[in-house]
Tab-separated table of C-alpha atoms and ligand atoms in Angstrom:
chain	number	residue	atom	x	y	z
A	377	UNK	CA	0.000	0.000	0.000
A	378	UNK	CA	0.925	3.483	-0.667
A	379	UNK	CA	2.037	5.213	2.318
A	380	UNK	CA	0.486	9.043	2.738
A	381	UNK	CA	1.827	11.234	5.317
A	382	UNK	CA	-0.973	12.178	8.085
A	383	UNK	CA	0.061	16.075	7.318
A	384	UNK	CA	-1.020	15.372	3.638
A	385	UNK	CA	-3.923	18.265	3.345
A	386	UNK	CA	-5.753	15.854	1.397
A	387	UNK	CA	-4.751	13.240	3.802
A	388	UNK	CA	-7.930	11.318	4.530
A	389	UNK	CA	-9.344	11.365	1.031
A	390	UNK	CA	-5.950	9.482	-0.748
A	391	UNK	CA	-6.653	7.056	2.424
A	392	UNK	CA	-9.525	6.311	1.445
A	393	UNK	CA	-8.923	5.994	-2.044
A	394	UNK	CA	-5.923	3.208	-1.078
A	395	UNK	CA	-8.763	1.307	0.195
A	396	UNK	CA	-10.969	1.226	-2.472
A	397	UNK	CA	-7.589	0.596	-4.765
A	398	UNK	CA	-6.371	-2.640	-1.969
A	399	UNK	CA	-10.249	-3.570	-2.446
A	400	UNK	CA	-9.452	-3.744	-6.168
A	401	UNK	CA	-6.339	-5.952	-5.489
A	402	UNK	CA	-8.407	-8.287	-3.100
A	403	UNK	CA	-10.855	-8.955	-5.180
A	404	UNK	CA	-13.846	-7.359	-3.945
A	405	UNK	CA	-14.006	-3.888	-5.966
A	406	UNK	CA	-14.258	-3.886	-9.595
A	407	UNK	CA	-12.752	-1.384	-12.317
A	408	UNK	CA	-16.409	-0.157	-12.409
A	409	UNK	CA	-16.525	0.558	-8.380
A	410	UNK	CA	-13.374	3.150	-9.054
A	411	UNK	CA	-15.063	4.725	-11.513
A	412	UNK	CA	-18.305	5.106	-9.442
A	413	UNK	CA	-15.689	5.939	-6.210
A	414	UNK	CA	-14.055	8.681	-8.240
A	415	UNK	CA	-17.708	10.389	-8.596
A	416	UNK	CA	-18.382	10.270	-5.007
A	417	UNK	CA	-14.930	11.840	-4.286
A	418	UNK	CA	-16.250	15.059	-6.337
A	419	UNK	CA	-19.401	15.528	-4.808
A	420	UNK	CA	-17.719	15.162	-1.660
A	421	UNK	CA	-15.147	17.429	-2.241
A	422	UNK	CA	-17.869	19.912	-3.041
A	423	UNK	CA	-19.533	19.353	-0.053
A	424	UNK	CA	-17.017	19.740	1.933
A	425	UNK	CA	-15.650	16.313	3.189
A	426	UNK	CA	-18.693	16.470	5.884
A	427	UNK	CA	-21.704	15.360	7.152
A	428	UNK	CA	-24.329	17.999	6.897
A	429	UNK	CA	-27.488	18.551	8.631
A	430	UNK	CA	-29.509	17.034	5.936
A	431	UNK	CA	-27.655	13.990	5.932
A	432	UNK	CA	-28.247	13.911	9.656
A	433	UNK	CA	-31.962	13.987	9.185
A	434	UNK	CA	-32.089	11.319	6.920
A	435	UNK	CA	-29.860	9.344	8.799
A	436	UNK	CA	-32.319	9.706	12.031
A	437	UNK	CA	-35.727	8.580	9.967
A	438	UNK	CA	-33.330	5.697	8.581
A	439	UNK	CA	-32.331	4.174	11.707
A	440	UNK	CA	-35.731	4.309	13.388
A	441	UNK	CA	-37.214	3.329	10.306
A	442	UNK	CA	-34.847	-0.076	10.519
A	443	UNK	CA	-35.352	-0.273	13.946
A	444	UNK	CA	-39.895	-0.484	13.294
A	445	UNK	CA	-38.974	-2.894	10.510
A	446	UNK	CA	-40.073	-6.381	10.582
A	447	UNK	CA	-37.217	-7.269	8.154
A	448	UNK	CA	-34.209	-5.035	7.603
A	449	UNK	CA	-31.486	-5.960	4.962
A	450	UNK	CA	-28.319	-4.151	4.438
A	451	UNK	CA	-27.288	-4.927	0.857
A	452	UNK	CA	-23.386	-4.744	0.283
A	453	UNK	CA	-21.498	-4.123	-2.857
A	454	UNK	CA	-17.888	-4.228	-3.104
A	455	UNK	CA	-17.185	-0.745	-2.515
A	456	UNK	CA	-18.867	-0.947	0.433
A	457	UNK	CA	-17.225	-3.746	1.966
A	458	UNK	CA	-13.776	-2.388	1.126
A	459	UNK	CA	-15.077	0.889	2.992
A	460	UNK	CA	-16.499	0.233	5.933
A	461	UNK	CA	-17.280	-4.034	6.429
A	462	UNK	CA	-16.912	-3.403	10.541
A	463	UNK	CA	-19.366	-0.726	10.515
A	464	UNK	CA	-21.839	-2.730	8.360
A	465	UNK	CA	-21.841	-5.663	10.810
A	466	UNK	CA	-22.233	-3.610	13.525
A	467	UNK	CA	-25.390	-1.488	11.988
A	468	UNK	CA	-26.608	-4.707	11.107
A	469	UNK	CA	-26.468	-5.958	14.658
A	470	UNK	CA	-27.758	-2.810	16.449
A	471	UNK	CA	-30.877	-2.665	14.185
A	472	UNK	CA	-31.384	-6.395	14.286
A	473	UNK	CA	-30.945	-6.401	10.192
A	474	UNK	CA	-29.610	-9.218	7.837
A	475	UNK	CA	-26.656	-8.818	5.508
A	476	UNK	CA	-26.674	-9.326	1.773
A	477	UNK	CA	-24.115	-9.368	-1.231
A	478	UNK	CA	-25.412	-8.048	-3.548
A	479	UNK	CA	-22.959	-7.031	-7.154
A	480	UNK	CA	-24.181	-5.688	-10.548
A	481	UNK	CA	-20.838	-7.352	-11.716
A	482	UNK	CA	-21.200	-10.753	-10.081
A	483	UNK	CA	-18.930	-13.832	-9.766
A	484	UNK	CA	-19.004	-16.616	-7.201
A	485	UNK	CA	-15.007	-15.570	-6.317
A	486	UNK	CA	-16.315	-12.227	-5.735
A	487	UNK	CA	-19.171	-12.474	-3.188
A	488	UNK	CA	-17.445	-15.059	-1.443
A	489	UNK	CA	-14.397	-12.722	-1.120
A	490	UNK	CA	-16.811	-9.847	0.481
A	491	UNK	CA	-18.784	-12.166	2.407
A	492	UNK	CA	-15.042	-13.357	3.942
A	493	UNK	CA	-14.040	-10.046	4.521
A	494	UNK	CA	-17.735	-9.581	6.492
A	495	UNK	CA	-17.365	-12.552	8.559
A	496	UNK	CA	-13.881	-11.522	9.226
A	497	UNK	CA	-15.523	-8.318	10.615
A	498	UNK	CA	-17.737	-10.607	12.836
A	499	UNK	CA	-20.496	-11.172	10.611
A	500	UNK	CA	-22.327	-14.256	11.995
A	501	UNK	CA	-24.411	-14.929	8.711
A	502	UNK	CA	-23.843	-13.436	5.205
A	503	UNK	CA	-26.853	-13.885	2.733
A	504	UNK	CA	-26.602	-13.789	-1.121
A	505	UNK	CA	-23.947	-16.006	-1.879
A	506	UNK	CA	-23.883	-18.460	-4.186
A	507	UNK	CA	-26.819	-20.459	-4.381
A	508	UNK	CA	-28.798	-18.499	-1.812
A	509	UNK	CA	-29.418	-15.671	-4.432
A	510	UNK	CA	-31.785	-17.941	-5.717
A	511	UNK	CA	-34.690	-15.448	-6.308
A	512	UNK	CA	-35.362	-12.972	-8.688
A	513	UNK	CA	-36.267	-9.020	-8.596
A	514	UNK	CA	-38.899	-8.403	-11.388
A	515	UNK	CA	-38.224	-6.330	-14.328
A	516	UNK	CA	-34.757	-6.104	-13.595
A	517	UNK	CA	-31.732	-7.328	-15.811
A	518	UNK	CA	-28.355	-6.775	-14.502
A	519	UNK	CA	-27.116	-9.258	-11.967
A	520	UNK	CA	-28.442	-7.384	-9.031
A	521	UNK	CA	-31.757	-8.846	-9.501
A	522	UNK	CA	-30.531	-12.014	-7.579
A	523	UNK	CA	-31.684	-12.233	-4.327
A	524	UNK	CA	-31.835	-14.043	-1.303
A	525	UNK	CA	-34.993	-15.814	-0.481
A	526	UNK	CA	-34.444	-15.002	3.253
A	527	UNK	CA	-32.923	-11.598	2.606
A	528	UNK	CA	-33.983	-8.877	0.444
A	529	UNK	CA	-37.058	-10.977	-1.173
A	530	UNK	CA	-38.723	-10.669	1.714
A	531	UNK	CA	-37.477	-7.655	2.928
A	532	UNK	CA	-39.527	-4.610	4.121
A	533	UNK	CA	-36.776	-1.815	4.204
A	534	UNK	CA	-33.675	-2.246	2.202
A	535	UNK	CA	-30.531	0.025	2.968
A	536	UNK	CA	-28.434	0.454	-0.104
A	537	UNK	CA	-25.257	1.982	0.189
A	538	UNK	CA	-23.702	2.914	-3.155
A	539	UNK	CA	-26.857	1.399	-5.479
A	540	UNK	CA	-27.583	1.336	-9.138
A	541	UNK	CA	-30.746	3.582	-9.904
A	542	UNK	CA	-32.775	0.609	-11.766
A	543	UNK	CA	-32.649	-1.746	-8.253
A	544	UNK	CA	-33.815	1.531	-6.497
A	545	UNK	CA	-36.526	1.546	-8.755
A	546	UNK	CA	-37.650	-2.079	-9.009
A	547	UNK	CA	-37.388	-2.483	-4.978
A	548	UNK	CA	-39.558	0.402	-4.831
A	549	UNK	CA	-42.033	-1.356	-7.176
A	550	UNK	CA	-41.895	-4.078	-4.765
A	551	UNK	CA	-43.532	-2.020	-2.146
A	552	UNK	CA	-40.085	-1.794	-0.460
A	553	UNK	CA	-38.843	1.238	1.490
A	554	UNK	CA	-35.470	1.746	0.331
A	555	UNK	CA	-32.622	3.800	2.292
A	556	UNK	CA	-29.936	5.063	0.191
A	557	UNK	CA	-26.302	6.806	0.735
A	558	UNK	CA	-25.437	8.195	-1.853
A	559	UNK	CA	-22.696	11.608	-2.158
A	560	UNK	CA	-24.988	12.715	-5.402
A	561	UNK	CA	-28.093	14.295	-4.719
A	562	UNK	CA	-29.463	13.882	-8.729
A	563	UNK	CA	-28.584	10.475	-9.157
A	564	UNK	CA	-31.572	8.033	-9.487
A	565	UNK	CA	-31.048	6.038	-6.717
A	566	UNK	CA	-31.096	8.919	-4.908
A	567	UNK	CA	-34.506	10.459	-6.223
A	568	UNK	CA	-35.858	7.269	-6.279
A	569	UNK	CA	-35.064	6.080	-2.378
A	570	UNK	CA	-37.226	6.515	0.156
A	571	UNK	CA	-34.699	8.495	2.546
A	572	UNK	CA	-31.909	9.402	0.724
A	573	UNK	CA	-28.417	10.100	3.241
A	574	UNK	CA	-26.487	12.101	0.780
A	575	UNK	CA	-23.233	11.883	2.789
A	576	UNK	CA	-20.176	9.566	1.820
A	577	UNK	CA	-20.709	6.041	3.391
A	578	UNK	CA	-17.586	5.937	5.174
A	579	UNK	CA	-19.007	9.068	7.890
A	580	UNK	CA	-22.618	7.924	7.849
A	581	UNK	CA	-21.905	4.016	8.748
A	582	UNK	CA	-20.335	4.779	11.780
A	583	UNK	CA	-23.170	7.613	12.326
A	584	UNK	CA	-25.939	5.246	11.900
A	585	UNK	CA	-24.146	3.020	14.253
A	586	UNK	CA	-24.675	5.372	17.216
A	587	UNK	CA	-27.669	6.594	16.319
A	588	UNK	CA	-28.896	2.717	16.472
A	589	UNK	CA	-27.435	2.688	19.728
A	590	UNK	CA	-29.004	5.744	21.064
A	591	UNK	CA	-32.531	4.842	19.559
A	592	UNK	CA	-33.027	1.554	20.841
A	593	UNK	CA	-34.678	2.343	24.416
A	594	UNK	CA	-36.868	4.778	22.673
A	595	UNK	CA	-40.290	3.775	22.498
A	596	UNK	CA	-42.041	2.331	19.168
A	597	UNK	CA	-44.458	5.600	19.143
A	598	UNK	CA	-41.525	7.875	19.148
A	599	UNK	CA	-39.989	6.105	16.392
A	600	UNK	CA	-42.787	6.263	14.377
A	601	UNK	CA	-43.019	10.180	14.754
A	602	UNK	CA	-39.511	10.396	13.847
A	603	UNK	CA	-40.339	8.522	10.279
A	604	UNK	CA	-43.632	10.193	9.251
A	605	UNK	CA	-42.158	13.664	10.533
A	606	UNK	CA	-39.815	12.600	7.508
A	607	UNK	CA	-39.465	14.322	4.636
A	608	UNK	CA	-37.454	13.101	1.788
A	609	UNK	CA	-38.372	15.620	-1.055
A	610	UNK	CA	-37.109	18.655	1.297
A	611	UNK	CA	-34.515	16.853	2.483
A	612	UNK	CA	-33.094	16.173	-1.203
A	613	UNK	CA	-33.987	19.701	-2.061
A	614	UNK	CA	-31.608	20.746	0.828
A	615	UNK	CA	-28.506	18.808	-0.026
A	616	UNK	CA	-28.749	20.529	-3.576
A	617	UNK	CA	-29.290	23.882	-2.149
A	618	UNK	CA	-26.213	23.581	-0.405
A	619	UNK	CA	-24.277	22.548	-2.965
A	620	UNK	CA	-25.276	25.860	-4.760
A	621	UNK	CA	-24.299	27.734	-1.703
A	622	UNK	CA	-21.406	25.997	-1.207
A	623	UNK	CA	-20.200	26.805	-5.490
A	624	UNK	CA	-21.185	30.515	-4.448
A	625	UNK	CA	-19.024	30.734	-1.357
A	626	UNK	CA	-16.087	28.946	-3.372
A	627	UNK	CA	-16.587	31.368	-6.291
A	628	UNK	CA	-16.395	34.432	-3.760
A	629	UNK	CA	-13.573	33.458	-1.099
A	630	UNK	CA	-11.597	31.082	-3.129
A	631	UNK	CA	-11.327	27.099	-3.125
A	632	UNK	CA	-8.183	26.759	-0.614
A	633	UNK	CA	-9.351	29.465	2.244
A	634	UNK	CA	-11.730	26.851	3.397
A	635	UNK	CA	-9.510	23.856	3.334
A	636	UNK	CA	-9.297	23.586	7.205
A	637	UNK	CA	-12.873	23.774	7.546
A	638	UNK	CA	-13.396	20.420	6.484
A	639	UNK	CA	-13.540	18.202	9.498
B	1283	ATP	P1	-27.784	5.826	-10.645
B	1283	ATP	O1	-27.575	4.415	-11.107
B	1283	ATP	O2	-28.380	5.918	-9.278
B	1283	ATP	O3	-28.509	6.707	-11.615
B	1283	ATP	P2	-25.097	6.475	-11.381
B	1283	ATP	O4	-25.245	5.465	-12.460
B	1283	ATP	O5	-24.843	7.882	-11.725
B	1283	ATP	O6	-26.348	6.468	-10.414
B	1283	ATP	P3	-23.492	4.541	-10.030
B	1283	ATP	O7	-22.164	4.287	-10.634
B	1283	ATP	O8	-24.618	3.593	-10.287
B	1283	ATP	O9	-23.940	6.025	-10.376
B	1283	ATP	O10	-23.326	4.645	-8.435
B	1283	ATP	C1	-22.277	5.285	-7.807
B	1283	ATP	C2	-22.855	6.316	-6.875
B	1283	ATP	O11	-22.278	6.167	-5.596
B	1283	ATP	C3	-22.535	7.720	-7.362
B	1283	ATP	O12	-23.677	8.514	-7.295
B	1283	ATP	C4	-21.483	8.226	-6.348
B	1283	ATP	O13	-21.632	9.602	-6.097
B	1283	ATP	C5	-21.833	7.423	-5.110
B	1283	ATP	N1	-20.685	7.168	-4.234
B	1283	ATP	C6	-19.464	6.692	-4.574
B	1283	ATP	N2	-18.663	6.537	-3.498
B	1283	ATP	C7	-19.413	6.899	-2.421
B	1283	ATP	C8	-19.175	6.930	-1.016
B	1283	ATP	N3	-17.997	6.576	-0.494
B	1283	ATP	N4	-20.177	7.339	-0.201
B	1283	ATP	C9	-21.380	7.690	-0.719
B	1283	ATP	N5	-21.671	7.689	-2.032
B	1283	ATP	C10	-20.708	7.302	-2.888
B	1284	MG	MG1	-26.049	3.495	-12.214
């Protein structure tokens, strides 16, 4: 791995960029996941390498939303599971959710490589590999339509980190509530989720984790306030909003004077 000096002003972005590249050399990220990696850097970097408000939000009707749900599933993709795998088995424990591989580019070495890398993170069960994805989405015809029987078939709420816009769609069809992260505000997946956390996945995991945590004692009627309270047109509008102020700030003080802002 390529070593980056902590004083590096872009230290924690080339970090995370080793990982998705050591991800590559594992096995679990494709050339497609840099690509898509590479995209979320830039809105990112516009945003301001932090989580906002709106992001907050979202993440608060998400977690109560998997803590009411009869059936949570986390879906993982390979980015993902380079990113964050401890925080994903965590989450999945402290809402009581199921894991799930679940690649547009899919081969067997692959999900067994991510579902390793999850049980190496202390996953106890890993659905969606191998023969397990032995169900179908409808109307859907990459390789993500493959499902687990036990996982996101049956699922009620479905948080997608990182998803492709036409499983967004179809789980939707399904009747499914569907939580994505995603860093752009206008992609489909992110009009088309139910609550949308646009915030990169590798501050909103760990975020998600604590909130979990925090929202357990609460009572179910509290919960539910939190989720119809919920508004994920606003909150959508919001993130883009700020990216305009954000472009206007830039454009007025300059790119760099902001730089130590980030954290
Ligand atoms: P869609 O299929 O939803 O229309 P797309 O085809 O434009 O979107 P994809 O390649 O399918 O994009 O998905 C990659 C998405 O993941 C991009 O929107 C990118 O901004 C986002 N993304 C990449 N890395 C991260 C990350 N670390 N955290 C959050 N989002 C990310
Ligand atoms: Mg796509």
């Amino acid at each position: 791995m390529v070593r980056i000096p902590p004083s590096h002003p872009r230290y924690v972005s080339l970090m995370l960029r080793e990982r998705i590249v050591e991800g590559y050399r594992k096995g679990l990220v494709v050339l497609e996941g840099l690509i898509a990696h590479g995209r979320g850097e830039a809105f990112d970097y516009i945003l301001g390498e932090k989580t906002h408000w709106f992001a907050e939000e979202a993440m608060r009707a998400a977690v109560a939303l998997m803590l009411l749900s009869k059936h949570p599933v986390i879906s993982v993709n390979g980015n993902t599971a380079a990113l964050v795998p401890g925080d994903i088995v965590r989450l999945a424990e402290a809402v009581g959710a199921r894991i799930e591989v679940n690649l547009f580019y899919r081969t067997k070495e692959r999900e067994e490589a991510i579902a390793r890398i999850l049980r190496e993170h202390g996953a106890q069960e890993v659905l969606g590999v191998g023969d397990d994805a032995s169900a179908t989405i409808p109307e859907l015809h990459s390789e993500r339509r493959r499902v687990s029987p036990r996982g996101i078939l049956v699922a009620d709420t479905v948080l997608v980190p990182l998803e492709d816009g036409d499983r967004t769609e179809a789980l939707r069809r399904m009747g499914k509530n569907v939580i994505a992260i995603d860093l752009n505000p206008f992609s489909r997946t992110a009009q088309m989720a139910s609550i949308t956390i646009v915030d990169n996945v590798v501050r909103s995991v760990p975020r998600m984790v604590e909130l979990a945590h925090e929202f357990r004692g609460l009572e179910e009627e509290v919960l539910r306030r939190i989720v119809s309270g919920y508004d994920n047109r606003r909150i959508l509008g919001e993130a883009i909003r700020t990216i305009r102020l954000r472009l206007d700030e830039l454009a007025e003080k300059g790119v760099f004077v902001e730089a130590g802002d980030y954290a």
